[in-house]
PDB file of C-alpha atoms in Angstrom:
ATOM      1  CA  ARG Y1443     -12.519  22.471 -11.626  1.00  0.00           C
ATOM      2  CA  PRO Y1444     -12.211  18.940 -10.655  1.00  0.00           C
ATOM      3  CA  PHE Y1445      -8.355  18.003  -9.833  1.00  0.00           C
ATOM      4  CA  LEU Y1446      -6.995  15.171 -11.563  1.00  0.00           C
ATOM      5  CA  LEU Y1447      -3.950  13.121 -10.575  1.00  0.00           C
ATOM      6  CA  TYR Y1448      -0.672  11.253 -13.158  1.00  0.00           C
ATOM      7  CA  VAL Y1449       1.042   8.903 -11.506  1.00  0.00           C
ATOM      8  CA  GLY Y1450       4.398   7.678 -14.289  1.00  0.00           C
ATOM      9  CA  SER Y1451       7.818   9.911 -14.714  1.00  0.00           C
ATOM     10  CA  HIS Y1452       6.622  12.897 -16.336  1.00  0.00           C
ATOM     11  CA  LYS Y1453       3.722  15.599 -15.977  1.00  0.00           C
ATOM     12  CA  PRO Y1454       1.803  15.333 -19.261  1.00  0.00           C
ATOM     13  CA  ASN Y1455      -0.096  18.643 -18.892  1.00  0.00           C
ATOM     14  CA  LYS Y1456      -0.623  21.874 -16.605  1.00  0.00           C
ATOM     15  CA  ASN Y1457      -4.075  20.489 -15.349  1.00  0.00           C
ATOM     16  CA  LEU Y1458      -2.586  17.435 -14.253  1.00  0.00           C
ATOM     17  CA  ASP Y1459      -0.529  17.370 -11.103  1.00  0.00           C
ATOM     18  CA  SER Y1460       2.231  14.236 -10.949  1.00  0.00           C
ATOM     19  CA  LEU Y1461       3.331  11.923  -8.436  1.00  0.00           C
ATOM     20  CA  ILE Y1462       6.762  10.766  -8.963  1.00  0.00           C
ATOM     21  CA  ALA Y1463       8.818   8.790  -6.719  1.00  0.00           C
ATOM     22  CA  ALA Y1464      11.791  10.523  -5.419  1.00  0.00           C
ATOM     23  CA  ASP Y1465      14.381   7.338  -6.719  1.00  0.00           C
ATOM     24  CA  ALA Y1466      12.515   6.558  -9.301  1.00  0.00           C
ATOM     25  CA  ASN Y1467      14.147   4.361 -11.930  1.00  0.00           C
ATOM     26  CA  ARG Y1468      12.946   2.215 -14.975  1.00  0.00           C
ATOM     27  CA  ASN Y1469      12.696  -1.410 -12.743  1.00  0.00           C
ATOM     28  CA  LEU Y1470      10.691   0.075 -10.111  1.00  0.00           C
ATOM     29  CA  ARG Y1471       7.155  -0.417 -11.843  1.00  0.00           C
ATOM     30  CA  PHE Y1472       5.861   3.002  -9.836  1.00  0.00           C
ATOM     31  CA  GLY Y1473       2.012   2.503  -9.662  1.00  0.00           C
ATOM     32  CA  TYR Y1474       1.580  -0.923 -10.281  1.00  0.00           C
ATOM     33  CA  SER Y1475      -1.549  -0.426  -7.600  1.00  0.00           C
ATOM     34  CA  VAL Y1476      -3.266   2.712  -6.329  1.00  0.00           C
ATOM     35  CA  ASP Y1477      -5.274   4.426  -3.860  1.00  0.00           C
ATOM     36  CA  ILE Y1478      -6.084   7.659  -2.534  1.00  0.00           C
ATOM     37  CA  SER Y1479      -8.166   8.561   0.919  1.00  0.00           C
ATOM     38  CA  ASN Y1480      -9.112  12.256   1.867  1.00  0.00           C
ATOM     39  CA  GLU Y1481      -5.436  14.446   1.517  1.00  0.00           C
ATOM     40  CA  PHE Y1482      -3.231  10.823   1.250  1.00  0.00           C
ATOM     41  CA  ALA Y1483      -2.390   8.988  -1.482  1.00  0.00           C
ATOM     42  CA  ILE Y1484      -0.781   5.545  -1.435  1.00  0.00           C
ATOM     43  CA  VAL Y1485       1.098   3.900  -4.542  1.00  0.00           C
ATOM     44  CA  GLY Y1486       2.888   0.984  -4.866  1.00  0.00           C
ATOM     45  CA  THR Y1487       5.254  -0.879  -6.768  1.00  0.00           C
ATOM     46  CA  MET Y1488       5.541  -4.106  -8.156  1.00  0.00           C
ATOM     47  CA  ALA Y1489       8.518  -5.260  -5.432  1.00  0.00           C
ATOM     48  CA  TRP Y1490      10.039  -2.053  -4.308  1.00  0.00           C
ATOM     49  CA  GLY Y1491       7.974  -0.697  -1.765  1.00  0.00           C
ATOM     50  CA  ALA Y1492       4.866   1.570  -1.418  1.00  0.00           C
ATOM     51  CA  TYR Y1493       5.162   5.693  -1.377  1.00  0.00           C
ATOM     52  CA  ILE Y1494       2.747   7.871   0.533  1.00  0.00           C
ATOM     53  CA  PHE Y1495       1.784  11.504  -0.789  1.00  0.00           C
ATOM     54  CA  TYR Y1496       0.354  14.048   0.863  1.00  0.00           C
ATOM     55  CA  GLY Y1497      -2.648  15.834  -1.053  1.00  0.00           C
ATOM     56  CA  GLY Y1498      -2.603  19.084  -3.201  1.00  0.00           C
ATOM     57  CA  ASN Y1499      -5.014  22.078  -4.153  1.00  0.00           C
ATOM     58  CA  MET Y1500      -5.653  23.104  -7.779  1.00  0.00           C
ATOM     59  CA  THR Y1501      -7.532  26.149  -6.141  1.00  0.00           C
ATOM     60  CA  THR Y1502      -4.562  27.222  -3.511  1.00  0.00           C
ATOM     61  CA  GLY Y1503      -1.937  25.829  -6.352  1.00  0.00           C
ATOM     62  CA  SER Y1504      -0.293  23.310  -3.536  1.00  0.00           C
ATOM     63  CA  ARG Y1505       0.786  20.074  -4.946  1.00  0.00           C
ATOM     64  CA  TRP Y1506       1.311  16.416  -4.085  1.00  0.00           C
ATOM     65  CA  LEU Y1507       4.020  15.690  -1.910  1.00  0.00           C
ATOM     66  CA  GLN Y1508       6.170  12.302  -1.464  1.00  0.00           C
ATOM     67  CA  ARG Y1509       5.871  12.174   2.554  1.00  0.00           C
ATOM     68  CA  ASP Y1510       6.853   8.430   2.943  1.00  0.00           C
ATOM     69  CA  LYS Y1511       8.447   5.553   1.090  1.00  0.00           C
ATOM     70  CA  LEU Y1512       6.987   2.132   3.000  1.00  0.00           C
ATOM     71  CA  MET Y1513       9.129  -0.675   3.385  1.00  0.00           C
ATOM     72  CA  SER Y1514       8.753  -3.772   5.838  1.00  0.00           C
ATOM     73  CA  LYS Y1515      10.731  -4.468   9.110  1.00  0.00           C
ATOM     74  CA  ASP Y1516      11.516  -7.704   7.487  1.00  0.00           C
ATOM     75  CA  TYR Y1517      11.824  -6.443   3.530  1.00  0.00           C
ATOM     76  CA  GLN Y1518      13.757  -9.367   1.286  1.00  0.00           C
ATOM     77  CA  GLU Y1519      14.985  -8.665  -1.797  1.00  0.00           C
ATOM     78  CA  GLY Y1520      12.072 -11.152  -3.886  1.00  0.00           C
ATOM     79  CA  ASP Y1521       9.413 -10.840  -1.701  1.00  0.00           C
ATOM     80  CA  TYR Y1522       6.875  -8.128  -3.779  1.00  0.00           C
ATOM     81  CA  PHE Y1523       6.568  -5.941  -1.348  1.00  0.00           C
ATOM     82  CA  GLY Y1524       4.471  -2.781  -2.764  1.00  0.00           C
ATOM     83  CA  ASN Y1525       1.573  -4.648  -4.159  1.00  0.00           C
ATOM     84  CA  PRO Y1526      -1.586  -4.315  -4.009  1.00  0.00           C
ATOM     85  CA  VAL Y1527      -2.120  -0.977  -1.345  1.00  0.00           C
ATOM     86  CA  ALA Y1528      -5.297   0.221   0.380  1.00  0.00           C
ATOM     87  CA  ILE Y1529      -5.151   3.355   2.603  1.00  0.00           C
ATOM     88  CA  ASP Y1530      -8.198   4.793   4.840  1.00  0.00           C
ATOM     89  CA  GLY Y1531      -7.682   7.382   7.054  1.00  0.00           C
ATOM     90  CA  ASP Y1532      -4.524   7.076   9.315  1.00  0.00           C
ATOM     91  CA  TYR Y1533      -3.854   3.621   8.426  1.00  0.00           C
ATOM     92  CA  ALA Y1534      -2.309   2.251   4.695  1.00  0.00           C
ATOM     93  CA  LEU Y1535      -2.133  -1.681   3.809  1.00  0.00           C
ATOM     94  CA  VAL Y1536       0.605  -3.048   2.087  1.00  0.00           C
ATOM     95  CA  SER Y1537       0.999  -6.572   0.472  1.00  0.00           C
ATOM     96  CA  ALA Y1538       3.741  -8.632   0.291  1.00  0.00           C
ATOM     97  CA  THR Y1539       2.874 -11.560  -1.786  1.00  0.00           C
ATOM     98  CA  MET Y1540       5.407 -13.740  -1.950  1.00  0.00           C
ATOM     99  CA  GLN Y1541       8.658 -14.919   0.343  1.00  0.00           C
ATOM    100  CA  PRO Y1542      12.084 -13.870  -0.424  1.00  0.00           C
ATOM    101  CA  ASP Y1543      12.011 -17.888  -0.723  1.00  0.00           C
ATOM    102  CA  GLY Y1544      10.344 -17.599  -3.615  1.00  0.00           C
ATOM    103  CA  SER Y1545       7.532 -19.507  -2.071  1.00  0.00           C
ATOM    104  CA  PRO Y1546       3.661 -18.033  -2.411  1.00  0.00           C
ATOM    105  CA  LYS Y1547       2.033 -17.721   1.040  1.00  0.00           C
ATOM    106  CA  GLY Y1548       2.547 -13.851   1.079  1.00  0.00           C
ATOM    107  CA  ALA Y1549       1.889 -11.286   4.281  1.00  0.00           C
ATOM    108  CA  VAL Y1550       0.337  -8.083   4.755  1.00  0.00           C
ATOM    109  CA  TYR Y1551       1.862  -5.006   6.637  1.00  0.00           C
ATOM    110  CA  VAL Y1552       0.064  -2.310   8.548  1.00  0.00           C
ATOM    111  CA  PHE Y1553       1.698   1.216   8.493  1.00  0.00           C
ATOM    112  CA  LYS Y1554      -0.448   4.163  11.171  1.00  0.00           C
ATOM    113  CA  ARG Y1555       0.417   7.591  10.409  1.00  0.00           C
ATOM    114  CA  ILE Y1556       1.834   8.894  13.825  1.00  0.00           C
ATOM    115  CA  GLY Y1557       2.609  12.559  12.729  1.00  0.00           C
ATOM    116  CA  VAL Y1558       4.146  13.036   9.585  1.00  0.00           C
ATOM    117  CA  ARG Y1559       5.581   9.523   9.430  1.00  0.00           C
ATOM    118  CA  TRP Y1560       3.918   6.097   8.280  1.00  0.00           C
ATOM    119  CA  ILE Y1561       5.316   3.335  10.957  1.00  0.00           C
ATOM    120  CA  GLU Y1562       4.390  -0.341  10.592  1.00  0.00           C
ATOM    121  CA  VAL Y1563       2.542  -1.400  13.640  1.00  0.00           C
ATOM    122  CA  ALA Y1564       1.600  -5.018  12.537  1.00  0.00           C
ATOM    123  CA  LYS Y1565       1.956  -8.051  10.067  1.00  0.00           C
ATOM    124  CA  ILE Y1566      -1.196  -9.901   9.436  1.00  0.00           C
ATOM    125  CA  THR Y1567      -0.915 -13.295   7.992  1.00  0.00           C
ATOM    126  CA  SER Y1568      -3.214 -15.807   7.141  1.00  0.00           C
ATOM    127  CA  PRO Y1569      -5.347 -17.554   9.115  1.00  0.00           C
ATOM    128  CA  ASN Y1570      -4.955 -21.127   7.030  1.00  0.00           C
ATOM    129  CA  SER Y1571      -1.424 -22.633   6.437  1.00  0.00           C
ATOM    130  CA  TYR Y1572      -1.783 -22.882   2.735  1.00  0.00           C
ATOM    131  CA  THR Y1573       1.649 -22.812   1.165  1.00  0.00           C
ATOM    132  CA  ASP Y1574       0.895 -21.534  -2.220  1.00  0.00           C
ATOM    133  CA  GLU Y1575      -1.567 -19.085  -1.109  1.00  0.00           C
ATOM    134  CA  MET Y1576       0.133 -15.865  -2.472  1.00  0.00           C
ATOM    135  CA  PHE Y1577      -2.068 -14.161   0.827  1.00  0.00           C
ATOM    136  CA  GLY Y1578      -2.490 -10.276   0.329  1.00  0.00           C
ATOM    137  CA  SER Y1579      -3.161 -10.292  -3.649  1.00  0.00           C
ATOM    138  CA  SER Y1580      -6.154  -8.480  -3.070  1.00  0.00           C
ATOM    139  CA  ILE Y1581      -7.153  -6.216  -0.328  1.00  0.00           C
ATOM    140  CA  ALA Y1582      -8.561  -3.408   1.070  1.00  0.00           C
ATOM    141  CA  LEU Y1583      -9.271  -1.225   3.587  1.00  0.00           C
ATOM    142  CA  SER Y1584     -12.245   0.423   5.249  1.00  0.00           C
ATOM    143  CA  ASN Y1585     -12.453   1.952   8.660  1.00  0.00           C
ATOM    144  CA  ASP Y1586     -11.543  -0.964  11.563  1.00  0.00           C
ATOM    145  CA  LEU Y1587     -12.444  -3.729   8.913  1.00  0.00           C
ATOM    146  CA  ALA Y1588      -9.811  -5.188   5.853  1.00  0.00           C
ATOM    147  CA  LEU Y1589     -10.606  -7.590   3.291  1.00  0.00           C
ATOM    148  CA  ILE Y1590      -7.568 -10.167   2.338  1.00  0.00           C
ATOM    149  CA  ALA Y1591      -7.761 -12.102  -0.596  1.00  0.00           C
ATOM    150  CA  GLY Y1592      -5.444 -15.353  -1.467  1.00  0.00           C
ATOM    151  CA  LEU Y1593      -4.904 -17.339  -4.463  1.00  0.00           C
ATOM    152  CA  PRO Y1594      -4.971 -19.415  -6.192  1.00  0.00           C
ATOM    153  CA  ARG Y1595      -7.295 -21.040  -3.471  1.00  0.00           C
ATOM    154  CA  ARG Y1596      -9.352 -18.111  -3.839  1.00  0.00           C
ATOM    155  CA  ASN Y1597      -9.894 -17.748  -0.163  1.00  0.00           C
ATOM    156  CA  VAL Y1598     -11.115 -14.273   0.704  1.00  0.00           C
ATOM    157  CA  TYR Y1599     -10.071 -13.350   4.736  1.00  0.00           C
ATOM    158  CA  LEU Y1600     -12.055 -10.261   6.654  1.00  0.00           C
ATOM    159  CA  PHE Y1601      -9.992  -8.635   9.923  1.00  0.00           C
ATOM    160  CA  GLN Y1602     -10.983  -6.325  12.067  1.00  0.00           C
ATOM    161  CA  ARG Y1603      -8.359  -3.932  14.137  1.00  0.00           C
ATOM    162  CA  MET Y1604      -8.580  -4.431  17.289  1.00  0.00           C
ATOM    163  CA  ASN Y1605      -6.114  -1.420  18.493  1.00  0.00           C
ATOM    164  CA  ASP Y1606      -3.323  -0.663  16.390  1.00  0.00           C
ATOM    165  CA  THR Y1607      -0.764  -4.064  16.809  1.00  0.00           C
ATOM    166  CA  LEU Y1608      -3.510  -6.567  16.988  1.00  0.00           C
ATOM    167  CA  TRP Y1609      -5.817  -7.041  13.264  1.00  0.00           C
ATOM    168  CA  ALA Y1610      -8.103 -10.322  14.697  1.00  0.00           C
ATOM    169  CA  HIS Y1611      -9.596 -12.631  11.725  1.00  0.00           C
ATOM    170  CA  VAL Y1612     -13.146 -12.101  12.283  1.00  0.00           C
ATOM    171  CA  GLY Y1613     -14.666 -14.445   8.778  1.00  0.00           C
TER     172      GLY Y1613
END
C-alpha cells in the first residue's frame, strides 16, 4: 500500500503520516517548499528555517520524526531563509533569497548529514554582482550538481561540489 505524507498542522486521517514542526506556529508557513530523498524529507518555511525529517514506514508502523531544524550561521530575521529547499542523499540546500537589509541578493546554504545532525558546510553566492538578483529563487540538487536560479534576470547557474566546503560555478 502506498505511503502518503501530509505536511500541515494536523493528521487528516489514519492512512497519512504528518510532518509537523516541533516549534510550529501560525506565522511559520511550514511547507512553503518541500523535497524528499530516500528516507529524508526537507520542509521549508517562508523565512524561518527548514526542517529535516527522518522517514517512516507504514509496513512496520514507524513514523516520520523531526531530525533537525536548519538555520544558517549568519541568519538574521528578514533574509527569507527556508524557501526553496532541496535534498539529495547526505546533502541539503536551503535558500535565502533576500538579505536582512531588504536587498534581493540571496545565497544558498549547503548542509551535510554527519551522523544524526545536519551541519552547514558551505554558502553559495551568485557569480554575478547583480544587487537585485534574488539568487536561489529556485534550486535543484542531484548528486554533486546544483542548479540555482536567480530572478528577475532569469539566470540559471550550475555548480559542482568539489568537496564538502567548495562548490564551483561550472556553467
